[in-house]
Coordinates of C-alpha atoms in Angstrom, one line a residue:
X41 CA 0.0 0.0 0.0
X42 CA 1.2 3.4 -0.8
X43 CA 0.0 6.9 -1.5
X44 CA 1.0 8.7 -4.7
X45 CA 0.0 12.3 -5.6
X46 CA 2.5 13.2 -8.2
X47 CA 4.4 11.7 -11.0
X48 CA 8.1 11.9 -10.7
X49 CA 9.7 10.2 -13.7
X50 CA 13.3 9.3 -13.4
X51 CA 15.7 7.9 -15.9
X52 CA 16.5 4.2 -15.3
X53 CA 20.2 5.1 -15.0
X54 CA 19.5 6.7 -11.6
X55 CA 19.0 3.5 -9.9
X56 CA 21.6 4.2 -7.2
X57 CA 22.5 7.5 -5.8
X58 CA 26.2 8.5 -5.9
X59 CA 28.3 11.6 -5.7
X60 CA 29.0 11.4 -9.4
X61 CA 26.4 12.1 -12.1
X62 CA 24.9 8.8 -13.4
X63 CA 25.9 7.7 -16.9
X64 CA 23.3 8.1 -19.6
X65 CA 21.6 5.2 -21.3
X66 CA 21.8 5.0 -25.0
X67 CA 18.8 7.1 -26.2
X68 CA 18.4 5.3 -29.5
X69 CA 15.0 3.5 -29.9
X70 CA 16.7 0.2 -30.5
X71 CA 18.2 0.2 -27.1
X72 CA 15.6 0.4 -24.4
X73 CA 16.6 0.8 -20.7
X74 CA 15.4 -2.8 -20.0
X75 CA 17.5 -4.2 -22.9
X76 CA 20.6 -2.3 -21.6
X77 CA 20.1 -3.6 -18.1
X78 CA 19.7 -7.2 -19.5
X79 CA 23.1 -6.9 -21.1
X80 CA 24.7 -6.1 -17.8
X81 CA 26.2 -8.7 -15.5
X82 CA 24.5 -9.5 -12.2
X83 CA 27.2 -7.6 -10.4
X84 CA 26.6 -4.5 -12.5
X85 CA 22.8 -4.8 -12.1
X86 CA 23.2 -5.0 -8.3
X87 CA 25.5 -1.9 -8.3
X88 CA 22.9 0.1 -10.2
X89 CA 19.9 -1.0 -8.2
X90 CA 21.3 -1.7 -4.8
X91 CA 18.1 -0.8 -2.9
X92 CA 16.4 -3.9 -4.3
X93 CA 19.2 -6.5 -4.0
X94 CA 18.6 -9.5 -1.8
X95 CA 21.6 -10.4 0.3
X96 CA 20.3 -13.4 2.2
X97 CA 21.1 -17.0 1.9
X98 CA 18.6 -17.6 -0.8
X99 CA 20.1 -15.0 -3.2
X100 CA 18.5 -13.0 -6.0
X101 CA 14.8 -13.7 -6.5
X102 CA 15.2 -16.4 -3.9
X103 CA 16.7 -18.7 -6.5
X104 CA 20.2 -19.1 -5.1
X105 CA 21.9 -22.4 -4.8
X106 CA 21.3 -24.1 -1.4
X107 CA 23.4 -26.6 0.4
X108 CA 22.2 -30.1 1.3
X109 CA 21.6 -29.2 5.0
X110 CA 19.6 -26.1 4.0
X111 CA 17.4 -28.2 1.7
X112 CA 16.9 -30.7 4.6
X113 CA 15.8 -27.9 6.9
X114 CA 13.4 -26.6 4.3
X115 CA 11.9 -30.0 3.8
X116 CA 11.3 -30.5 7.5
X117 CA 9.7 -27.1 7.8
X118 CA 7.5 -27.7 4.7
X119 CA 5.8 -30.8 6.3
X120 CA 5.6 -29.5 9.8
X121 CA 6.0 -25.7 10.4
X122 CA 4.3 -24.4 7.2
X123 CA 1.0 -26.3 7.5
X124 CA 0.7 -25.4 11.2
X125 CA 1.3 -21.7 10.5
X126 CA -1.1 -21.6 7.5
X127 CA -3.9 -23.2 9.5
X128 CA -3.3 -20.9 12.5
X129 CA -3.1 -17.7 10.5
X130 CA -6.1 -18.5 8.4
X131 CA -8.1 -19.3 11.6
X132 CA -7.1 -16.0 13.1
X133 CA -8.1 -14.2 9.9
X134 CA -11.5 -15.9 9.8
X135 CA -12.1 -15.2 13.5
X136 CA -11.4 -11.5 13.0
X137 CA -13.6 -11.4 9.9
X138 CA -16.5 -12.8 11.9
X139 CA -15.8 -10.2 14.6
X140 CA -15.9 -7.4 12.0
X141 CA -19.0 -8.9 10.5
X142 CA -20.8 -8.9 13.9
X143 CA -19.7 -5.4 14.7
X144 CA -20.9 -4.0 11.4
X145 CA -24.2 -5.8 11.3
X146 CA -27.1 -3.4 10.9
X147 CA -24.5 -0.6 10.5
X148 CA -24.3 1.3 7.2
X149 CA -20.8 2.2 6.0
X150 CA -19.7 5.8 5.7
X151 CA -19.7 6.8 2.1
X152 CA -17.8 9.6 0.4
X153 CA -16.1 10.8 -2.7
X154 CA -18.8 9.6 -5.0
X155 CA -19.1 12.7 -7.1
X156 CA -15.3 13.2 -7.4
X157 CA -14.8 9.5 -8.4
X158 CA -17.6 9.5 -10.9
X159 CA -16.0 12.6 -12.6
X160 CA -12.6 10.9 -12.7
X161 CA -14.1 7.6 -13.9
X162 CA -12.9 5.4 -11.1
X163 CA -16.1 3.5 -11.0
X164 CA -16.8 3.2 -7.3
X165 CA -17.7 5.0 -4.1
X166 CA -15.4 5.3 -1.0
X167 CA -17.0 3.5 1.9
X168 CA -15.7 2.3 5.3
X169 CA -16.5 1.8 8.9
X170 CA -13.6 3.7 10.4
X171 CA -15.8 6.2 12.1
X172 CA -17.9 3.8 14.0
X173 CA -18.2 4.8 17.6
X174 CA -18.9 3.1 21.0
X175 CA -18.5 -0.6 21.7
X176 CA -18.3 -1.5 18.0
X177 CA -15.2 0.5 17.3
X178 CA -13.6 -0.5 20.6
X179 CA -14.1 -4.2 19.8
X180 CA -12.9 -3.9 16.2
X181 CA -9.7 -1.9 17.2
X182 CA -8.9 -4.0 20.3
X183 CA -9.3 -7.4 18.7
X184 CA -7.6 -6.1 15.5
X185 CA -4.5 -5.1 17.3
X186 CA -4.4 -8.3 19.4
X187 CA -5.0 -10.6 16.4
X188 CA -2.5 -8.8 14.2
X189 CA 0.2 -9.4 16.8
X190 CA -1.0 -13.0 17.1
X191 CA -0.4 -13.5 13.3
X192 CA 3.0 -12.0 13.6
X193 CA 3.7 -14.4 16.4
X194 CA 2.5 -17.3 14.3
X195 CA 4.9 -16.2 11.5
X196 CA 7.8 -16.4 13.9
X197 CA 8.0 -12.8 15.2
X198 CA 8.0 -13.9 18.9
X199 CA 9.6 -10.7 20.1
X200 CA 9.4 -7.2 18.6
X201 CA 12.2 -4.8 19.7
X202 CA 10.6 -1.3 19.9
X203 CA 12.7 1.8 20.7
X204 CA 10.8 5.0 21.4
X205 CA 13.0 8.1 20.9
X206 CA 12.1 10.9 23.3
X207 CA 12.5 14.5 22.0
X208 CA 14.9 16.2 24.4
X209 CA 15.0 19.4 22.3
X210 CA 11.2 20.1 22.5
X211 CA 10.7 23.8 22.4
X212 CA 8.7 25.7 25.1
X213 CA 6.1 26.6 22.4
X214 CA 5.6 23.0 21.5
X215 CA 5.3 21.9 25.2
X216 CA 2.7 24.6 25.8
X217 CA 0.5 23.4 22.9
X218 CA -2.6 21.6 23.7
X219 CA -3.0 17.8 23.2
X220 CA -5.0 18.5 20.1
X221 CA -2.1 20.3 18.5
X222 CA 0.5 17.7 19.5
X223 CA -1.4 14.7 18.1
X224 CA 0.1 13.5 14.7
X225 CA -2.3 13.2 11.8
X226 CA -0.3 10.4 10.1
X227 CA 2.3 7.7 10.7
X228 CA 5.1 7.8 8.1
X229 CA 7.1 4.6 7.7
X230 CA 9.7 3.2 5.4
X231 CA 8.3 0.2 3.4
X232 CA 10.1 -3.1 3.5
X233 CA 7.4 -5.8 3.3
X234 CA 3.7 -6.5 3.5
X235 CA 4.5 -7.5 7.1
X236 CA 4.8 -3.7 7.8
X237 CA 1.0 -3.5 7.7
X238 CA 0.6 -6.2 10.3
X239 CA 3.0 -4.5 12.7
X240 CA 1.3 -1.1 12.3
X241 CA -2.1 -2.7 12.8
X242 CA -0.9 -4.3 16.0
X243 CA 0.6 -1.0 17.2
X244 CA -1.8 1.7 16.2
X245 CA -4.5 0.2 14.0
X246 CA -4.3 3.1 11.5
X247 CA -6.0 3.5 8.1
X248 CA -4.1 2.7 4.9
X249 CA -4.3 3.4 1.2
X250 CA -5.2 0.3 -0.8
X251 CA -6.2 -0.7 -4.3
X252 CA -10.0 -0.7 -4.8
X253 CA -9.8 -4.4 -5.6
X254 CA -8.8 -5.1 -2.0
X255 CA -12.3 -4.0 -0.9
X256 CA -13.8 -6.9 -2.9
X257 CA -11.6 -9.6 -1.6
X258 CA -13.1 -12.3 0.6
X259 CA -12.5 -11.8 4.3
X260 CA -9.9 -9.1 3.7
X261 CA -12.4 -6.7 2.0
X262 CA -14.5 -6.2 5.1
X263 CA -11.4 -5.9 7.4
X264 CA -10.0 -3.2 5.1
X265 CA -13.2 -1.3 5.4
X266 CA -13.1 -1.6 9.2
X267 CA -9.6 -0.2 9.1
X268 CA -10.9 2.8 7.1
X269 CA -8.7 2.2 4.1
X270 CA -8.8 4.8 1.3
X271 CA -9.3 2.9 -1.9
X272 CA -7.6 3.8 -5.1
X273 CA -8.6 2.6 -8.6
X274 CA -5.0 2.1 -9.9
X275 CA -6.2 0.1 -12.9
X276 CA -8.2 2.9 -14.3
X277 CA -6.5 4.9 -17.1
X278 CA -8.4 8.0 -15.9
X279 CA -6.3 9.0 -12.9
X280 CA -8.2 9.9 -9.8
X281 CA -5.3 10.8 -7.7
X282 CA -6.6 14.4 -7.1
X283 CA -9.7 13.0 -5.4
X284 CA -7.7 10.5 -3.4
X285 CA -5.3 13.2 -2.4
X286 CA -8.1 15.3 -1.1
X287 CA -9.6 12.4 0.8
X288 CA -6.3 11.5 2.5
X289 CA -5.4 15.1 3.3
X290 CA -8.8 15.5 5.0
X291 CA -8.4 12.3 6.9
X292 CA -5.0 13.3 8.1
X293 CA -6.4 16.7 9.3
X294 CA -9.3 15.0 11.1
X295 CA -6.9 12.6 12.9
X296 CA -4.8 15.5 14.0
X297 CA -7.7 17.4 15.3
X298 CA -9.9 14.6 16.7
X299 CA -8.5 11.8 18.9
X300 CA -11.4 9.5 17.9
X301 CA -10.5 9.6 14.2
X302 CA -8.1 6.9 13.1
X303 CA -4.7 8.0 12.0
X304 CA -3.5 7.4 8.4
X305 CA -0.6 5.1 7.8
X306 CA 1.4 6.2 4.7
X307 CA 4.4 4.7 3.0
X308 CA 5.7 7.8 1.0
X309 CA 8.4 5.7 -0.8
X310 CA 5.6 4.1 -2.9
X311 CA 7.2 0.7 -3.0
X312 CA 9.3 -1.7 -1.0
X313 CA 13.1 -2.0 -0.7
X314 CA 15.5 -4.4 0.9
X315 CA 15.4 -2.4 4.1
X316 CA 18.8 -0.8 3.9
X317 CA 17.8 2.2 1.7
X318 CA 15.3 5.0 1.8
X319 CA 13.7 6.1 -1.5
X320 CA 12.5 9.6 -2.4
X321 CA 9.3 10.5 -0.6
X322 CA 6.1 11.5 -2.5
X323 CA 4.5 14.6 -1.1
X324 CA 0.9 13.2 -0.6
X325 CA 1.5 12.5 3.0
X326 CA 2.6 16.0 3.8
X327 CA -0.1 18.1 2.1
X328 CA -2.2 18.5 5.2
X329 CA 0.4 20.5 7.0
X330 CA -0.3 18.4 10.1
X331 CA 2.5 16.9 12.3
X332 CA 3.5 13.3 11.5
X333 CA 5.0 10.4 13.4
X334 CA 8.0 8.9 11.7
X335 CA 8.5 5.1 12.3
X336 CA 11.5 3.1 11.0
X337 CA 11.2 -0.7 10.5
X338 CA 14.1 -3.1 10.2
X339 CA 14.1 -6.9 9.7
X340 CA 17.4 -8.4 10.9
X341 CA 17.9 -11.9 9.6
X342 CA 20.3 -14.8 9.5
X343 CA 19.1 -16.9 6.6
X344 CA 16.0 -15.4 5.0
X345 CA 15.3 -11.7 4.7
X346 CA 11.6 -10.8 5.2
X347 CA 12.1 -7.8 2.8
X348 CA 9.9 -8.1 -0.2
X349 CA 12.1 -7.0 -3.1
X350 CA 13.2 -9.3 -5.9
X351 CA 11.2 -12.3 -5.0
X352 CA 7.7 -13.5 -5.9
X353 CA 5.0 -13.4 -3.3
X354 CA 4.4 -17.2 -3.2
X355 CA 8.1 -17.9 -2.7
X356 CA 8.5 -15.2 -0.1
X357 CA 5.6 -16.5 2.0
X358 CA 6.8 -20.0 1.8
X359 CA 10.4 -19.2 2.8
X360 CA 9.1 -16.9 5.6
X361 CA 6.9 -19.6 7.0
X362 CA 9.8 -22.1 6.8
X363 CA 12.0 -19.9 9.1
X364 CA 11.4 -20.7 12.7
X365 CA 12.3 -17.3 14.1
X366 CA 12.0 -14.0 12.4
X367 CA 13.0 -10.6 13.8
X368 CA 11.7 -7.1 13.6
X369 CA 13.1 -3.9 15.1
X370 CA 11.1 -0.7 15.4
X371 CA 12.3 2.8 16.0
X372 CA 9.6 5.3 16.8
X373 CA 10.8 8.9 16.4
X374 CA 9.3 11.9 18.1
X375 CA 6.4 13.6 16.4
X376 CA 7.7 15.9 13.7
X377 CA 6.1 19.3 13.7
X378 CA 6.5 21.2 10.4
X379 CA 7.8 24.7 10.4
X380 CA 5.9 27.4 8.6
X381 CA 8.2 27.1 5.6
X382 CA 7.6 23.3 5.5
X383 CA 3.9 23.8 5.7
X384 CA 4.0 26.0 2.6
X385 CA 6.4 23.6 0.8
X386 CA 5.3 19.9 1.0
X387 CA 8.4 18.8 -0.9
X388 CA 10.7 20.4 1.7
X389 CA 8.6 18.9 4.5
X390 CA 8.8 15.4 2.9
X391 CA 12.6 15.7 2.3
X392 CA 13.4 16.9 5.8
X393 CA 11.4 14.0 7.3
X394 CA 13.1 11.6 5.0
X395 CA 16.6 12.9 5.9
X396 CA 15.7 12.5 9.6
X397 CA 14.5 9.0 9.2
X398 CA 17.6 8.0 7.2
X399 CA 19.9 9.5 9.9
X400 CA 18.1 7.9 12.8
X401 CA 17.6 4.6 11.1
X402 CA 21.1 4.4 9.6
X403 CA 19.5 4.1 6.1
X404 CA 21.2 5.0 2.8
X405 CA 19.4 7.6 0.7
X406 CA 18.8 6.5 -2.8
X407 CA 17.2 8.2 -5.8
X408 CA 15.5 5.1 -7.3
X409 CA 11.8 4.7 -7.8
X410 CA 9.1 2.2 -8.8
X411 CA 9.9 2.7 -12.5
X412 CA 13.5 1.6 -12.0
X413 CA 12.3 -1.3 -9.9
X414 CA 10.2 -2.5 -12.7
X415 CA 13.1 -2.3 -15.2
X416 CA 15.4 -4.1 -12.7
X417 CA 12.9 -6.9 -12.2
X418 CA 12.3 -7.3 -15.9
X419 CA 16.0 -7.6 -16.5
X420 CA 16.3 -10.2 -13.7
X421 CA 13.4 -12.2 -15.0
X422 CA 14.9 -12.2 -18.5
X423 CA 18.2 -13.4 -17.1
X424 CA 16.8 -16.1 -14.8
X425 CA 14.0 -17.1 -17.1
X426 CA 11.5 -17.1 -14.2
X427 CA 8.1 -15.5 -13.9
X428 CA 8.1 -11.8 -13.4
X429 CA 8.0 -10.5 -9.8
X430 CA 5.0 -8.2 -9.0
X431 CA 6.2 -4.6 -9.1
X432 CA 2.9 -2.8 -8.7
X433 CA 2.8 0.3 -6.6
X434 CA 2.2 -0.9 -3.0

């Protein structure tokens, strides 16, 4: 899931940030960026697209050569650990779906954005249950947080190392602000894996931005509406990002001003990395001028990296479930209050938050984007002769 409000095309040769200007690709029609990357060696590909390179024991696209003992361990896990985890996680999902169904029974969803979306041709109406009150909302949020953590436990995340950074340099003006002014309107996080969503659900149960098709999925569709997801018609050729931008900005402002409104959870990078880099931020998360809460996620590993980069979804889930113990480290930074200059310049606001997160999380700044990721994955697929990895905007 990600939020995009602007197009920021980059040339495929800018896959990795460096002090020297990147070399230009051959502009001739007969030599596309994909074709040029395909002609590179694996080492050259990894140097250009370092933010997407897998460095674990399973190698690029999870297709690396494994030793005999590694294959034995995978075989044992496949017949014991994997079935158990699949059954338990599906049971938790069904239980939570039934809880959401009970809490939304005889309750009409909140609808919005119909006129804007019809004008843009997105073919749907925004609806959710995020603003339910009373016992219904308490049950949905409480059980949602608990069961999200339970799924992470089933997946092998037995312990989650959370570090909360306290702001020692808080100004007197900020300290004197009321609770209403201090409350962040959105959580801003780096994006490493689909597991990020489970962690944030267990921690704060925020609303996300998701493809409209998610709302129609069995089980998950109703849960996403209870989360208050803002749905985007990515498949439509008629872009509706203006309407979505307005909806998200309004939701962020409401969360900032009203403690009963769910916060938005936004991944401004727009796609996942291997966890060691931070991509450029889109400005959609910063248009509301409200304070944000930066959160940094890391997934330390010994054999398999939970990062979802150059690996298919099915292979990723299988290898994740085969690993007995998985690790996640969380660093929650102080609420970031934008200056007047940042409020008037969303790009400056986004860049300053990004620089802070990179510094605090020991992440390398990179200038790659989703377009370069698609080119990189296409080149890898051509080299390895395997099915293409999904590179849709998250």
